[in-house]
Amino acid sequence: MNRKPPKSPVRPPTIRDVADRAGVSPATVSNTLSGLRGVTGDRRRAVLEAVEALGYKSNHMASSLRRGQTRTVGIVVPNLGNEFYSGLVRQWEKIASQSGFEILVVASGEDPVTEARRIESLIARRIDGLLVVAADDDFGSIPGFPAGLPPTVLVDRARGHLQFDTVTSDNFDAGYRGTLHLLELGHRDVTLLISSVNHAHLRDRVEGYRRALGEAGIAASEWVVFGGGTVEGCRAAIEQDLRRPRPPTAIFAATFYATLGAVKAINALELDYPDEVSLLGFEHSEWMTTVRPYISAIGQRVEELAHSAWQTLRQRISGEATDLARVLLPFRFAMRESTRPPKSVRELAALEAQRP
């Protein structure tokens, strides 16, 4: 009885195979997967497509064991129910998977004491590094805060921290440019709805708002309404503001929850936006383009923020970084349908158009 010779085992793809398929060097493949240096655009896309097509699996574990690393990154966010923070986590999960890392995610509940306990538990898991959206501006300063932190990058809430790398967005510019957009439409009574000024990034948005009003010579008309950290609190606060004898002609909702609260308040009062009141929201969410009118918004570039923070952490873990990183990213503006000139400006324009 003739037996067929056993098939030779299929050789697993190598980093050279990935490089050849992607049309790049092996070093570019390595940098893309490790996150040690920025590889962006078409080259990064080509590498990731080649990795997926070939089923390439990098042997990260052996090299990590030699260096005493676990290839695990701890992630701390205030609240996983907030779409912005959950979006960051999804991006980090995707990057980690592509880079051969695991992530451990915990939530602080906006409480520094809880945050310290969560970080202590992550350190016990021998994580290689931390990505933290801090519970307050004084991260790491409470009594009993865990000593011996691994490489740590503060994200989003991190203005001017002297001990850690920081990756943030330009919140002052967001507040300024958002208000300027409404002023350029002709609005002079613009309410800023925000959760609080307990964090530096929120204070920066308020300062940007005030700067734009001051430059327009209408600082005396300033209205800042605080709604707390919940949608319901924001709804109640802006609903009360909309009931004043001379209600605002525009609302700048400067957080994600403020945007949701403003929409609920406008609907509860049966107002039409943007005909009766313009609404400028914050952060970019799919629901903003599923309800009509589509909501104009200013939002952080979540993918860019996540990638920049991850790359900064990897450079710190590898020892490649020396000076503290201070990354400041621009916001993305999406002007849609919920902002327009106030009624008085539209009526004046209509009269001007009728003149011979």
CSV table of C-alpha atoms in Angstrom, one decimal:
chain,number,residue,atom,x,y,z
A,1,MET,CA,0.0,0.0,0.0
A,2,ASN,CA,1.5,3.3,-1.1
A,3,ARG,CA,1.3,6.1,1.3
A,4,LYS,CA,1.5,9.7,0.4
A,5,PRO,CA,4.5,11.5,1.9
A,6,PRO,CA,3.5,13.9,4.6
A,7,LYS,CA,3.0,17.5,3.5
A,8,SER,CA,5.8,19.9,4.5
A,9,PRO,CA,4.6,22.3,7.1
A,10,VAL,CA,3.6,25.7,5.7
A,11,ARG,CA,6.3,28.3,6.6
A,12,PRO,CA,4.7,31.1,8.6
A,13,PRO,CA,5.1,34.5,7.1
A,14,THR,CA,8.1,36.6,8.2
A,15,ILE,CA,8.6,40.3,8.6
A,16,ARG,CA,10.4,40.3,5.3
A,17,ASP,CA,7.3,38.8,3.6
A,18,VAL,CA,5.2,41.6,5.1
A,19,ALA,CA,7.7,44.2,3.9
A,20,ASP,CA,7.8,42.8,0.4
A,21,ARG,CA,4.0,42.7,0.1
A,22,ALA,CA,3.6,46.2,1.5
A,23,GLY,CA,6.5,47.6,-0.6
A,24,VAL,CA,8.3,49.0,2.4
A,25,SER,CA,11.4,48.1,4.4
A,26,PRO,CA,11.4,45.5,7.3
A,27,ALA,CA,12.3,48.4,9.6
A,28,THR,CA,9.1,50.3,8.5
A,29,VAL,CA,7.1,47.1,9.3
A,30,SER,CA,8.7,46.8,12.7
A,31,ASN,CA,8.1,50.5,13.5
A,32,THR,CA,4.5,50.3,12.4
A,33,LEU,CA,3.8,47.3,14.6
A,34,SER,CA,5.7,48.5,17.7
A,35,GLY,CA,4.6,52.1,17.6
A,36,LEU,CA,8.1,53.3,18.4
A,37,ARG,CA,8.2,55.8,15.5
A,38,GLY,CA,5.5,57.5,13.6
A,39,VAL,CA,4.5,55.7,10.3
A,40,THR,CA,1.5,57.3,8.9
A,41,GLY,CA,-0.7,57.5,5.8
A,42,ASP,CA,-0.4,55.1,2.9
A,43,ARG,CA,2.7,53.3,4.3
A,44,ARG,CA,1.0,52.4,7.6
A,45,ARG,CA,-2.1,51.3,5.8
A,46,ALA,CA,-0.1,49.1,3.4
A,47,VAL,CA,1.7,47.4,6.3
A,48,LEU,CA,-1.5,46.7,8.2
A,49,GLU,CA,-3.2,45.3,5.1
A,50,ALA,CA,-0.2,43.1,4.4
A,51,VAL,CA,-0.2,41.8,8.0
A,52,GLU,CA,-3.9,40.9,7.7
A,53,ALA,CA,-3.6,39.3,4.3
A,54,LEU,CA,-0.6,37.1,5.3
A,55,GLY,CA,-1.8,36.3,8.8
A,56,TYR,CA,1.5,37.5,10.2
A,57,LYS,CA,2.0,37.0,13.9
A,58,SER,CA,5.0,38.8,15.4
A,59,ASN,CA,6.8,36.9,18.1
A,60,HIS,CA,6.6,39.7,20.6
A,61,MET,CA,6.4,37.5,23.7
A,62,ALA,CA,10.0,36.1,23.5
A,63,SER,CA,11.6,39.5,23.1
A,64,SER,CA,9.4,40.9,25.9
A,65,LEU,CA,10.3,38.2,28.3
A,66,ARG,CA,14.0,38.9,27.6
A,67,ARG,CA,13.4,42.5,28.6
A,68,GLY,CA,11.2,41.7,31.6
A,69,GLN,CA,8.1,43.2,30.0
A,70,THR,CA,4.5,41.9,29.9
A,71,ARG,CA,3.4,43.8,26.8
A,72,THR,CA,0.4,45.0,28.8
A,73,VAL,CA,-0.7,48.6,29.1
A,74,GLY,CA,-3.1,49.9,31.8
A,75,ILE,CA,-5.7,52.4,30.8
A,76,VAL,CA,-7.6,54.7,33.3
A,77,VAL,CA,-10.5,56.8,32.2
A,78,PRO,CA,-13.1,58.7,34.3
A,79,ASN,CA,-16.2,57.0,32.8
A,80,LEU,CA,-16.7,54.3,30.2
A,81,GLY,CA,-20.3,55.5,29.7
A,82,ASN,CA,-19.1,58.7,28.1
A,83,GLU,CA,-18.9,58.2,24.4
A,84,PHE,CA,-15.6,60.2,24.1
A,85,TYR,CA,-13.8,58.0,26.6
A,86,SER,CA,-15.2,54.7,25.3
A,87,GLY,CA,-14.1,55.9,21.8
A,88,LEU,CA,-10.5,56.4,23.1
A,89,VAL,CA,-10.5,52.9,24.6
A,90,ARG,CA,-11.7,51.4,21.4
A,91,GLN,CA,-8.9,53.0,19.5
A,92,TRP,CA,-6.3,51.9,22.0
A,93,GLU,CA,-7.7,48.4,21.9
A,94,LYS,CA,-7.3,48.4,18.1
A,95,ILE,CA,-3.7,49.8,18.3
A,96,ALA,CA,-2.8,47.3,21.0
A,97,SER,CA,-4.0,44.4,19.0
A,98,GLN,CA,-2.0,45.5,15.9
A,99,SER,CA,1.1,46.0,18.1
A,100,GLY,CA,0.9,42.7,20.0
A,101,PHE,CA,-0.1,44.3,23.3
A,102,GLU,CA,-2.9,43.7,25.7
A,103,ILE,CA,-4.8,46.4,27.6
A,104,LEU,CA,-6.4,46.5,31.0
A,105,VAL,CA,-9.1,49.1,31.4
A,106,VAL,CA,-10.4,50.6,34.6
A,107,ALA,CA,-12.6,53.6,35.4
A,108,SER,CA,-12.0,56.1,38.2
A,109,GLY,CA,-15.6,57.4,38.4
A,110,GLU,CA,-14.0,61.0,38.5
A,111,ASP,CA,-12.8,60.2,42.0
A,112,PRO,CA,-9.0,60.6,42.8
A,113,VAL,CA,-9.1,58.0,45.6
A,114,THR,CA,-10.8,55.4,43.4
A,115,GLU,CA,-8.3,56.3,40.7
A,116,ALA,CA,-5.4,55.6,43.0
A,117,ARG,CA,-6.8,52.2,44.0
A,118,ARG,CA,-7.4,51.3,40.4
A,119,ILE,CA,-3.8,52.2,39.5
A,120,GLU,CA,-2.4,50.2,42.4
A,121,SER,CA,-4.3,47.2,41.1
A,122,LEU,CA,-2.9,47.7,37.6
A,123,ILE,CA,0.7,48.1,38.9
A,124,ALA,CA,0.2,44.7,40.7
A,125,ARG,CA,-0.4,43.2,37.3
A,126,ARG,CA,3.1,44.3,36.2
A,127,ILE,CA,1.9,46.6,33.4
A,128,ASP,CA,4.5,48.1,31.2
A,129,GLY,CA,2.9,51.6,31.1
A,130,LEU,CA,-0.2,53.7,31.8
A,131,LEU,CA,-2.4,55.8,29.7
A,132,VAL,CA,-4.5,58.0,32.0
A,133,VAL,CA,-7.4,60.5,31.6
A,134,ALA,CA,-7.0,61.9,35.1
A,135,ALA,CA,-9.8,62.3,37.6
A,136,ASP,CA,-8.5,65.8,38.5
A,137,ASP,CA,-5.8,68.3,37.6
A,138,ASP,CA,-3.6,67.2,40.5
A,139,PHE,CA,-3.0,63.7,39.3
A,140,GLY,CA,-0.8,61.7,41.7
A,141,SER,CA,-0.8,64.2,44.5
A,142,ILE,CA,-3.3,62.7,47.0
A,143,PRO,CA,-1.9,61.0,50.2
A,144,GLY,CA,-1.2,57.3,49.7
A,145,PHE,CA,-1.0,57.5,45.9
A,146,PRO,CA,0.9,54.5,44.6
A,147,ALA,CA,4.7,54.9,44.4
A,148,GLY,CA,6.8,53.5,41.6
A,149,LEU,CA,4.5,54.3,38.6
A,150,PRO,CA,5.5,52.7,35.3
A,151,PRO,CA,6.0,55.0,32.3
A,152,THR,CA,2.8,57.2,32.2
A,153,VAL,CA,1.2,59.5,29.7
A,154,LEU,CA,-1.6,61.8,30.7
A,155,VAL,CA,-4.3,62.3,28.0
A,156,ASP,CA,-6.9,64.9,27.5
A,157,ARG,CA,-6.9,66.4,31.0
A,158,ALA,CA,-3.2,67.2,31.4
A,159,ARG,CA,-2.4,70.9,30.9
A,160,GLY,CA,1.1,71.7,32.0
A,161,HIS,CA,1.7,68.7,34.3
A,162,LEU,CA,5.4,68.8,35.3
A,163,GLN,CA,6.0,65.1,35.9
A,164,PHE,CA,4.5,63.2,33.0
A,165,ASP,CA,4.3,63.2,29.2
A,166,THR,CA,1.0,64.9,28.1
A,167,VAL,CA,-1.1,64.6,25.0
A,168,THR,CA,-4.0,67.0,24.9
A,169,SER,CA,-6.2,69.0,22.5
A,170,ASP,CA,-6.3,72.8,22.2
A,171,ASN,CA,-9.3,73.5,24.4
A,172,PHE,CA,-8.8,77.3,24.5
A,173,ASP,CA,-8.9,77.4,20.7
A,174,ALA,CA,-12.0,75.2,20.6
A,175,GLY,CA,-13.8,77.6,23.0
A,176,TYR,CA,-12.6,80.6,21.0
A,177,ARG,CA,-13.3,79.4,17.5
A,178,GLY,CA,-16.7,78.0,18.5
A,179,THR,CA,-17.8,81.3,19.9
A,180,LEU,CA,-16.3,83.2,17.0
A,181,HIS,CA,-18.4,81.0,14.6
A,182,LEU,CA,-21.6,82.1,16.4
A,183,LEU,CA,-20.6,85.7,16.5
A,184,GLU,CA,-19.8,85.8,12.8
A,185,LEU,CA,-23.3,84.6,12.1
A,186,GLY,CA,-24.6,87.7,13.9
A,187,HIS,CA,-25.4,86.3,17.4
A,188,ARG,CA,-24.7,88.6,20.3
A,189,ASP,CA,-26.4,86.7,23.2
A,190,VAL,CA,-24.5,83.4,23.3
A,191,THR,CA,-24.9,81.1,26.3
A,192,LEU,CA,-22.0,78.7,27.0
A,193,LEU,CA,-23.3,75.5,28.6
A,194,ILE,CA,-20.6,73.5,30.4
A,195,SER,CA,-20.5,70.9,33.2
A,196,SER,CA,-18.1,72.8,35.5
A,197,VAL,CA,-14.7,74.6,35.7
A,198,ASN,CA,-13.2,71.9,38.0
A,199,HIS,CA,-10.7,70.9,35.3
A,200,ALA,CA,-8.2,72.9,33.4
A,201,HIS,CA,-9.4,71.8,30.0
A,202,LEU,CA,-12.9,73.0,30.8
A,203,ARG,CA,-11.5,76.3,32.1
A,204,ASP,CA,-9.6,76.7,28.9
A,205,ARG,CA,-12.9,76.4,26.9
A,206,VAL,CA,-14.5,79.1,29.0
A,207,GLU,CA,-11.5,81.4,28.6
A,208,GLY,CA,-11.6,80.9,24.8
A,209,TYR,CA,-15.3,81.8,24.9
A,210,ARG,CA,-14.6,84.9,27.0
A,211,ARG,CA,-11.8,86.0,24.7
A,212,ALA,CA,-14.0,85.8,21.6
A,213,LEU,CA,-16.7,87.8,23.3
A,214,GLY,CA,-14.3,90.4,24.6
A,215,GLU,CA,-12.7,90.9,21.1
A,216,ALA,CA,-16.3,91.5,19.8
A,217,GLY,CA,-16.9,94.2,22.5
A,218,ILE,CA,-19.7,92.3,24.1
A,219,ALA,CA,-18.1,90.8,27.2
A,220,ALA,CA,-20.9,92.3,29.4
A,221,SER,CA,-23.4,90.0,27.7
A,222,GLU,CA,-21.5,86.9,28.9
A,223,TRP,CA,-23.6,84.0,30.1
A,224,VAL,CA,-21.9,80.8,31.4
A,225,VAL,CA,-24.3,78.1,32.6
A,226,PHE,CA,-23.0,75.2,34.6
A,227,GLY,CA,-24.9,71.9,34.4
A,228,GLY,CA,-22.7,69.5,36.4
A,229,GLY,CA,-21.5,66.2,35.1
A,230,THR,CA,-24.8,64.7,34.0
A,231,VAL,CA,-27.1,65.1,30.9
A,232,GLU,CA,-30.0,65.8,33.2
A,233,GLY,CA,-28.2,68.5,35.1
A,234,CYS,CA,-27.2,70.2,31.8
A,235,ARG,CA,-30.8,69.9,30.5
A,236,ALA,CA,-32.2,71.6,33.6
A,237,ALA,CA,-29.6,74.4,33.6
A,238,ILE,CA,-30.1,75.4,30.0
A,239,GLU,CA,-33.8,75.0,30.1
A,240,GLN,CA,-33.9,77.6,32.9
A,241,ASP,CA,-31.7,79.9,30.9
A,242,LEU,CA,-33.9,79.5,27.8
A,243,ARG,CA,-36.9,80.7,30.0
A,244,ARG,CA,-35.3,84.1,30.9
A,245,PRO,CA,-37.1,87.2,29.5
A,246,ARG,CA,-34.5,87.6,26.8
A,247,PRO,CA,-33.3,84.1,26.1
A,248,PRO,CA,-30.1,83.5,24.2
A,249,THR,CA,-30.2,83.3,20.4
A,250,ALA,CA,-27.4,80.7,20.4
A,251,ILE,CA,-26.1,78.0,22.7
A,252,PHE,CA,-22.6,76.7,22.7
A,253,ALA,CA,-22.7,73.3,24.5
A,254,ALA,CA,-19.1,72.8,25.4
A,255,THR,CA,-19.1,69.2,26.5
A,256,PHE,CA,-20.7,66.0,25.1
A,257,TYR,CA,-23.2,65.8,28.0
A,258,ALA,CA,-24.0,69.5,27.6
A,259,THR,CA,-24.9,68.8,24.0
A,260,LEU,CA,-27.3,66.0,24.9
A,261,GLY,CA,-28.8,68.2,27.6
A,262,ALA,CA,-29.3,71.1,25.3
A,263,VAL,CA,-31.1,69.0,22.7
A,264,LYS,CA,-33.4,67.6,25.4
A,265,ALA,CA,-34.2,71.1,26.7
A,266,ILE,CA,-34.8,72.6,23.3
A,267,ASN,CA,-37.2,69.7,22.5
A,268,ALA,CA,-38.9,70.0,25.9
A,269,LEU,CA,-39.6,73.7,25.3
A,270,GLU,CA,-40.8,72.9,21.7
A,271,LEU,CA,-38.3,75.3,20.2
A,272,ASP,CA,-37.1,75.0,16.7
A,273,TYR,CA,-33.3,75.0,16.1
A,274,PRO,CA,-31.7,76.7,14.4
A,275,ASP,CA,-34.7,79.0,13.6
A,276,GLU,CA,-35.4,80.1,17.2
A,277,VAL,CA,-32.0,79.2,18.7
A,278,SER,CA,-28.8,78.0,17.2
A,279,LEU,CA,-27.0,75.1,18.8
A,280,LEU,CA,-23.3,74.3,18.5
A,281,GLY,CA,-22.4,71.0,20.1
A,282,PHE,CA,-19.2,69.3,21.3
A,283,GLU,CA,-17.5,66.1,20.3
A,284,HIS,CA,-18.4,64.1,17.2
A,285,SER,CA,-21.0,61.4,17.6
A,286,GLU,CA,-23.0,59.4,15.0
A,287,TRP,CA,-26.3,60.5,16.5
A,288,MET,CA,-25.5,64.1,15.6
A,289,THR,CA,-26.0,63.2,11.9
A,290,THR,CA,-29.0,61.0,12.4
A,291,VAL,CA,-31.4,63.6,13.8
A,292,ARG,CA,-32.5,66.6,11.8
A,293,PRO,CA,-31.3,69.2,11.7
A,294,TYR,CA,-27.8,67.8,11.8
A,295,ILE,CA,-25.9,69.2,14.7
A,296,SER,CA,-22.9,71.5,14.1
A,297,ALA,CA,-20.1,70.4,16.5
A,298,ILE,CA,-16.5,70.9,17.6
A,299,GLY,CA,-14.8,67.7,18.6
A,300,GLN,CA,-11.4,66.1,19.4
A,301,ARG,CA,-9.7,64.0,16.8
A,302,VAL,CA,-10.1,60.8,18.8
A,303,GLU,CA,-8.1,58.5,16.5
A,304,GLU,CA,-5.2,61.0,16.3
A,305,LEU,CA,-5.3,61.6,20.1
A,306,ALA,CA,-5.2,57.9,20.8
A,307,HIS,CA,-2.3,57.2,18.3
A,308,SER,CA,-0.3,60.1,19.6
A,309,ALA,CA,-0.7,59.0,23.2
A,310,TRP,CA,0.2,55.4,22.4
A,311,GLN,CA,3.3,56.4,20.4
A,312,THR,CA,4.4,58.7,23.2
A,313,LEU,CA,4.0,55.9,25.8
A,314,ARG,CA,5.9,53.4,23.6
A,315,GLN,CA,8.8,55.8,23.2
A,316,ARG,CA,8.9,56.3,27.0
A,317,ILE,CA,8.7,52.5,27.6
A,318,SER,CA,11.5,51.8,25.2
A,319,GLY,CA,13.8,54.5,26.6
A,320,GLU,CA,13.8,56.3,23.3
A,321,ALA,CA,12.2,59.4,24.8
A,322,THR,CA,14.3,61.9,26.9
A,323,ASP,CA,12.5,65.2,27.4
A,324,LEU,CA,8.9,65.3,28.5
A,325,ALA,CA,6.4,65.3,25.6
A,326,ARG,CA,4.0,68.1,25.3
A,327,VAL,CA,1.7,67.2,22.4
A,328,LEU,CA,-1.1,69.7,21.6
A,329,LEU,CA,-3.6,68.7,18.9
A,330,PRO,CA,-6.2,70.8,17.1
A,331,PHE,CA,-9.9,70.2,17.3
A,332,ARG,CA,-12.0,69.3,14.2
A,333,PHE,CA,-14.9,71.6,13.3
A,334,ALA,CA,-18.0,70.2,11.5
A,335,MET,CA,-20.4,73.0,10.6
A,336,ARG,CA,-23.8,71.3,9.7
A,337,GLU,CA,-27.4,72.5,10.1
A,338,SER,CA,-28.0,73.6,13.7
A,339,THR,CA,-26.4,77.0,13.5
A,340,ARG,CA,-27.6,80.0,11.4
A,341,PRO,CA,-27.9,83.8,11.8
A,342,PRO,CA,-30.4,84.9,14.4
A,343,LYS,CA,-33.9,85.9,13.4
A,344,SER,CA,-33.2,89.7,13.6
A,345,VAL,CA,-30.3,89.4,11.2
A,346,ARG,CA,-32.3,87.2,8.8
A,347,GLU,CA,-35.1,89.7,8.8
A,348,LEU,CA,-32.8,92.6,8.2
A,349,ALA,CA,-31.2,90.8,5.3
A,350,ALA,CA,-34.6,90.1,3.8
A,351,LEU,CA,-35.5,93.8,4.0
A,352,GLU,CA,-32.2,94.8,2.4
A,353,ALA,CA,-32.9,92.3,-0.4
A,354,GLN,CA,-36.3,93.9,-1.1
A,355,ARG,CA,-34.8,97.4,-1.6
A,356,PRO,CA,-34.7,98.5,-5.2
